[in-house]
Amino acid sequence: MKLPEVTGSLTDLPGIGQRRAEALTRLGITAIRDLLLHPPRRYEDRSRVVTLVEAARHGEGLVDAVVVQHDSFFRGRERVLKIVIRDGSSTAALVCFGRSFLARTFPVGAHLLVWGQFSFRHGEIQTATFEAERLPGTDRSGAAPGRAADDYHRTPAPPLPGFVPVYPLTEGITQPILRTAIAAALDRTLPELEDDLPKHLRRAENLPRIDEALQGLHRPTSLEEAERARRRLVYAELFHFQLDLARTALARRRARHRPRSEPTRSVVEPVRRALPFTPTGDQERVLKEILADCHAPWPMARLLQGDVGSGKTLVALLAACAAIERGEQAALMVPTELLARQHAHSASRFLAPGDVRIALVLGNLTTGQKHAAAEAIAAGDVDLVVGTHALFSEDLEYNNLGFVIIDEQHRFGVRQRELLLERGTVPDVLMMSATPIPRSLALTAFGDTEISTIRELPPGRRPIKTHLARIGNEERVYEFVRQRLAEGRQAYLVYPAIEDGGARDLRSVQKMADELQPRLAPYQVGVVHSRLPEEERATVMDRFASGELAALIATSVVEVGVDVPNATVIVIEHAELFGLAALHQLRGRVGRGEQQSFCILVYQEPLTDDARERLRVLYQSTDGFHIAEEDLRIRGPGDMPGMQETVRQSGFLDFRFADIRRDMPVMIAAREAVRRTLEGEAERAADESDEDRNRHRARSRSGNTQEETR
Ligand code: ADP
Ligand code: MG
């Protein structure tokens, strides 16, 4: 029997009735199998006896002591028993709330083995949380104060319980209940349990068998054994996780055949020849990776990641050209209308030499316009459609949609992406992200997606200089901005909120627009935030892009994709309130031209530890990959931008044993093992079919039966 096959009802176990079984579901335990896999939070070291002083210092411990006195005190109207014990190092009080009966169980002179959480309180060592056991036949009648310390060590050593697991609990479930139930489940299951990891893997990774691991998890004889057990369970968990991912990906590939036609016109070459710059080595490399996918007999699912300004758009457009050459339609979906306009604009500039016909589809087009665009798309008179999620609304029919680009993919939900894939023939999908995905997440949540990475920035870019300023020192900051404007450059000033919510003295777009417009005069200042009507926002952005507006006061709507190379300074006020990824994205609005650019993070004290960490990381690094790893470290995987939904869908937080931050090396090992396992399976399958063929040939040659040819 393998672990997943272990069924059996919880109520079969001692101490577990209907009520407790229900309580256990709150811990995610619905079957005996779950109980076996319920990981202890930690272990109590009851493997050795310590002195009372050591136990108090350490917070807990197993002590060997003699009862020297009974005492009591009042709490409210309740009389509380205090049993004073003593060992060679000190005396201590067992405070027996509601347990006065212990006076009879543990009389003066009784020799006890006590496990407890001890602390120094009210000038003595105390414990109210303890379990005590009287050691029969070893009482000291003369347990008077002043005895020699070493007397206490003459008693014969009692059998010690070793390392005792401490489990996460829920209401109605105590440690003893869980310990008893789990012990019974182990006794019942372990003898019949088969391993769920291939033997060669276990050997190669030096991992214990499953029964040894479960034993080591719940009843370790040393902490090393417990750690070995944990490692094995982590490995198995990640191995099976990766195996599922890989199998799903394989199945998807096999299920969907994607016929590829030959080019019917020339688009890539003329576009390339007319480019105003030479693509970087990285751009060429990832383009090759994408085009290779586009020749495979199954649909592409690829993520193109590269830091802000690394030139992903160009790569995506060139790849789209290759599809257009084959007579397919391409679509470019972006999260905001602002960005859609901008992309349509640069696409028409880059792609004109290839005679690419482009349509812009936005949510707020008039029905007349929309209708015209829809007709052209359906008729195949459009090669590239650029737009927001309106691209995939019901009433838009494509003619031969073969290539879909999703920019800033983390801005879209998994759902939106899937909706797209559910539409008829499956196009090649290229997702783009400027928020690099830490390797650990890439290997999990994106397990069945290929990843291409641009690390190199186009030549001539200078690293952005980042400065920190406390609120109160912003005079110099605004003066600095003025100087840049005087030089003919442009600036962004970013705020966390549109209005002051009143909760704290927050600098908001509204408030600062009033304050800064006169201060920055005569330079023209525009305001953008999400509550402005779309058209007004577009107008302001256009005026900024054309240089008519010198500065933009905005919320983080300018975070994604906006490309104005003449803007060389961005001031982010209340930087402490933004996440790392957002700060990095915002900073990427500058440094897009050849001028030296600056990012000034203005923060308000007091800073939380996390906020201080974020500002430190951003100050010290401009490497998006490093920042993403740090973000993961500070926040944990569930809070990563755009990951919430992905994470939930992939069951990624539900790991029982693995912690993605700590167990990354195991994840990599498991993925590699899965790759080898699947290759092995494929080879065996190939061998078998070869054998079949050989058998068949032999049989038809000699007319022998199959048995004889073996
Ligand atoms: P991303 O989307 O990766 O943030 P973009 O595609 O917006 O970056 O590119 C940033 C800017 O760099 C754009 O103005 C683009 O035209 C320009 N660019 C792209 N590739 C190159 C290159 N190889 N050399 C010079 N400039 C480039
Ligand atoms: Mg971009």
XYZ file of C-alpha atoms in Angstrom, residues 85-385:
301
model
C 10.477 20.797 44.088
C 14.217 20.831 44.378
C 17.159 19.366 42.546
C 20.897 19.880 42.865
C 20.731 23.324 41.306
C 17.722 25.092 42.752
C 14.146 24.905 43.918
C 11.106 25.534 41.704
C 7.340 25.822 42.069
C 4.856 23.689 40.146
C 1.809 25.962 40.034
C -1.231 23.683 39.913
C -4.158 25.795 38.613
C -7.286 23.705 39.061
C -5.184 20.679 39.926
C -5.199 20.631 43.754
C -5.586 16.855 43.612
C -1.891 16.719 42.716
C -1.141 17.289 46.426
C -2.080 13.666 47.019
C -0.377 12.314 43.896
C 2.903 14.077 44.650
C 3.400 14.168 48.449
C 6.444 15.667 50.143
C 9.389 13.350 49.562
C 8.090 12.015 46.252
C 10.707 11.682 43.538
C 9.461 13.143 40.251
C 10.407 13.342 36.630
C 8.955 16.650 35.432
C 8.687 18.007 31.901
C 7.789 21.671 31.974
C 8.087 25.102 30.507
C 10.034 26.811 33.243
C 10.703 30.492 33.720
C 11.966 32.898 36.355
C 8.953 34.656 37.844
C 8.270 36.423 41.116
C 11.812 35.693 42.255
C 11.600 31.958 41.777
C 11.630 29.323 39.089
C 8.059 28.444 38.145
C 6.044 26.379 35.785
C 2.305 26.204 35.266
C 2.602 24.075 32.114
C 4.096 20.777 33.126
C 3.663 17.035 33.040
C 5.019 15.110 36.021
C 5.497 11.463 36.749
C 6.335 9.931 40.093
C 9.210 7.492 39.973
C 8.104 4.585 42.114
C 10.358 3.233 44.824
C 12.798 6.091 44.673
C 11.268 8.549 47.129
C 13.571 10.340 49.518
C 11.999 10.485 52.915
C 14.695 12.828 54.172
C 14.149 15.367 51.459
C 15.160 18.234 53.668
C 16.706 21.453 52.443
C 20.469 21.534 52.520
C 21.214 18.098 51.149
C 24.330 17.605 49.114
C 23.767 18.309 45.435
C 25.214 15.085 44.124
C 22.695 13.003 46.083
C 20.227 13.692 43.336
C 22.282 11.989 40.758
C 22.450 8.689 42.510
C 18.965 7.613 41.545
C 18.769 4.977 38.809
C 18.146 6.588 35.411
C 14.470 6.347 34.481
C 13.544 5.471 30.859
C 13.356 8.767 29.004
C 10.779 9.506 26.335
C 13.287 11.015 23.853
C 12.149 13.731 21.454
C 8.482 14.533 21.702
C 6.739 16.172 18.749
C 4.832 19.416 19.262
C 2.093 19.716 16.638
C 0.112 22.668 15.364
C -3.224 22.470 17.183
C -6.766 23.662 16.816
C -9.561 24.178 19.315
C -10.662 20.912 20.883
C -7.420 19.129 20.027
C -4.551 18.938 22.512
C -1.023 17.624 22.139
C -1.781 14.341 23.955
C -4.820 13.684 21.751
C -2.787 14.151 18.597
C 0.198 12.235 19.918
C -1.935 9.236 20.824
C -3.841 9.244 17.541
C -0.702 9.629 15.435
C 1.125 6.904 17.360
C -1.792 4.540 16.733
C -1.930 5.499 13.054
C 1.793 4.792 12.733
C 1.545 1.397 14.415
C -1.281 0.436 12.162
C 0.110 1.675 8.856
C 3.887 1.494 8.821
C 4.285 -2.287 8.478
C 2.311 -2.306 5.220
C 3.521 0.942 3.743
C 5.216 0.840 0.343
C 7.584 3.544 -0.771
C 6.384 6.204 -3.183
C 9.844 7.193 -4.385
C 11.770 5.050 -6.880
C 14.473 3.081 -5.094
C 17.328 4.353 -7.259
C 16.373 7.949 -6.460
C 16.251 7.245 -2.770
C 19.712 5.740 -2.955
C 21.134 8.497 -5.102
C 19.796 11.158 -2.759
C 20.602 9.154 0.370
C 17.047 9.348 1.671
C 15.376 7.057 4.210
C 12.450 4.776 3.320
C 8.967 6.179 3.796
C 8.315 4.142 6.939
C 11.628 5.223 8.424
C 10.837 8.808 7.516
C 7.419 8.808 9.172
C 8.884 7.149 12.224
C 11.628 9.765 12.256
C 9.129 12.562 11.828
C 6.911 11.611 14.732
C 9.194 9.597 17.007
C 12.764 10.619 16.336
C 15.513 9.421 18.631
C 17.624 12.420 17.684
C 17.129 15.761 15.992
C 19.361 14.548 13.163
C 16.936 11.733 12.497
C 14.042 14.175 12.463
C 15.889 16.378 9.985
C 16.684 13.425 7.724
C 13.025 12.480 7.793
C 11.957 15.998 6.955
C 14.375 16.153 4.057
C 13.005 12.974 2.606
C 9.395 14.172 2.919
C 10.281 17.512 1.334
C 11.997 15.704 -1.507
C 9.077 13.378 -2.151
C 6.630 16.251 -2.026
C 8.570 18.334 -4.537
C 9.291 15.332 -6.741
C 5.611 14.508 -7.071
C 4.748 18.150 -7.584
C 7.248 18.471 -10.423
C 6.162 15.164 -11.880
C 2.561 16.365 -12.060
C 3.614 19.595 -13.711
C 5.752 17.815 -16.270
C 3.059 15.261 -17.074
C 0.469 18.005 -17.558
C 2.796 19.855 -19.879
C 3.490 16.699 -21.886
C -0.171 15.855 -22.146
C -0.947 19.367 -23.307
C 1.648 19.121 -26.032
C 0.461 15.749 -27.234
C -3.180 16.774 -27.217
C -2.843 19.831 -29.392
C -1.419 19.605 -32.812
C -0.510 22.898 -34.402
C -0.011 22.781 -38.169
C 2.509 25.334 -39.466
C 2.207 26.841 -42.884
C 4.950 28.253 -45.125
C 5.598 32.001 -45.461
C 3.430 33.720 -48.024
C 4.946 37.192 -47.842
C 8.099 38.900 -46.619
C 7.766 40.890 -43.395
C 10.672 40.155 -41.074
C 13.444 41.140 -43.454
C 12.166 44.595 -44.476
C 11.313 45.389 -40.850
C 14.732 44.352 -39.659
C 16.526 46.287 -42.351
C 14.755 49.492 -41.360
C 15.278 49.239 -37.585
C 16.776 52.429 -36.122
C 19.202 50.338 -34.028
C 20.840 46.922 -33.921
C 19.193 44.415 -31.603
C 21.392 43.352 -28.696
C 22.865 39.867 -28.468
C 20.276 38.939 -25.832
C 17.443 40.175 -28.000
C 18.686 38.019 -30.880
C 19.089 34.987 -28.631
C 15.589 35.094 -27.140
C 14.117 35.786 -30.571
C 15.712 32.541 -31.769
C 14.254 30.667 -28.809
C 10.801 31.996 -29.576
C 11.013 31.265 -33.292
C 12.172 27.708 -32.586
C 8.995 27.209 -30.560
C 6.963 28.574 -33.406
C 8.184 25.753 -35.613
C 7.329 22.999 -33.163
C 4.204 20.953 -33.871
C 2.545 22.125 -30.640
C 1.539 25.596 -29.447
C 4.122 27.732 -27.703
C 3.741 28.785 -24.079
C 6.687 30.991 -23.303
C 7.485 33.721 -20.838
C 9.859 36.468 -21.949
C 11.317 38.219 -18.956
C 13.684 41.116 -18.975
C 14.211 44.179 -16.903
C 12.346 47.381 -17.641
C 13.778 48.963 -20.763
C 15.522 45.824 -21.966
C 13.638 45.938 -25.257
C 11.159 43.086 -24.952
C 8.587 44.793 -27.144
C 10.840 44.779 -30.170
C 11.545 41.080 -29.766
C 7.847 40.305 -29.471
C 7.014 42.385 -32.535
C 9.681 40.658 -34.633
C 8.330 37.275 -33.572
C 4.845 38.459 -34.494
C 6.193 39.407 -37.922
C 7.248 35.807 -38.457
C 3.682 34.675 -37.783
C 2.284 37.388 -40.033
C 4.572 36.153 -42.801
C 2.838 32.799 -42.595
C -0.515 34.480 -43.020
C -1.503 34.361 -39.354
C -2.953 37.174 -37.293
C -1.143 38.422 -34.219
C -2.548 40.122 -31.117
C -0.788 42.208 -28.490
C -2.657 42.536 -25.213
C -1.602 45.101 -22.604
C -3.083 45.979 -19.207
C -3.939 49.657 -19.781
C -5.281 51.766 -22.615
C -2.380 54.149 -22.133
C 0.015 51.370 -22.906
C -2.116 50.085 -25.772
C -1.903 53.443 -27.532
C 1.814 53.629 -26.937
C 2.419 50.121 -28.285
C 0.218 50.693 -31.319
C 2.250 53.812 -31.962
C 5.659 52.130 -31.756
C 4.392 49.076 -33.651
C 3.279 51.210 -36.569
C 6.665 52.926 -36.537
C 8.712 49.686 -36.459
C 6.506 47.559 -38.687
C 5.586 49.968 -41.471
C 8.395 48.704 -43.748
C 6.790 45.247 -43.637
C 3.380 46.625 -44.641
C 1.866 45.299 -41.444
C -1.739 46.378 -41.015
C -2.453 47.350 -37.411
C -5.720 47.882 -35.528
C -6.167 49.345 -32.053
C -9.000 47.869 -30.008
C -9.931 49.637 -26.786
C -12.857 49.196 -24.444
C -14.175 52.707 -24.956
C -14.184 52.923 -28.720
C -17.502 54.080 -30.084
C -19.590 51.253 -31.442
C -19.091 52.580 -34.969
C -15.308 52.440 -34.670
C -15.447 49.111 -32.941
C -17.635 47.714 -35.633
C -15.277 48.819 -38.372
C -12.280 47.318 -36.569
C -14.151 44.105 -35.864
C -15.096 43.727 -39.511
C -11.568 44.322 -40.723
C -10.231 41.780 -38.226
C -12.819 39.171 -39.172
C -12.137 39.738 -42.860
C -8.399 39.228 -42.369
C -7.596 42.797 -43.376
C -5.675 43.320 -40.145
C -2.347 41.633 -39.319
C -1.726 42.874 -35.803
C -4.360 43.814 -33.254
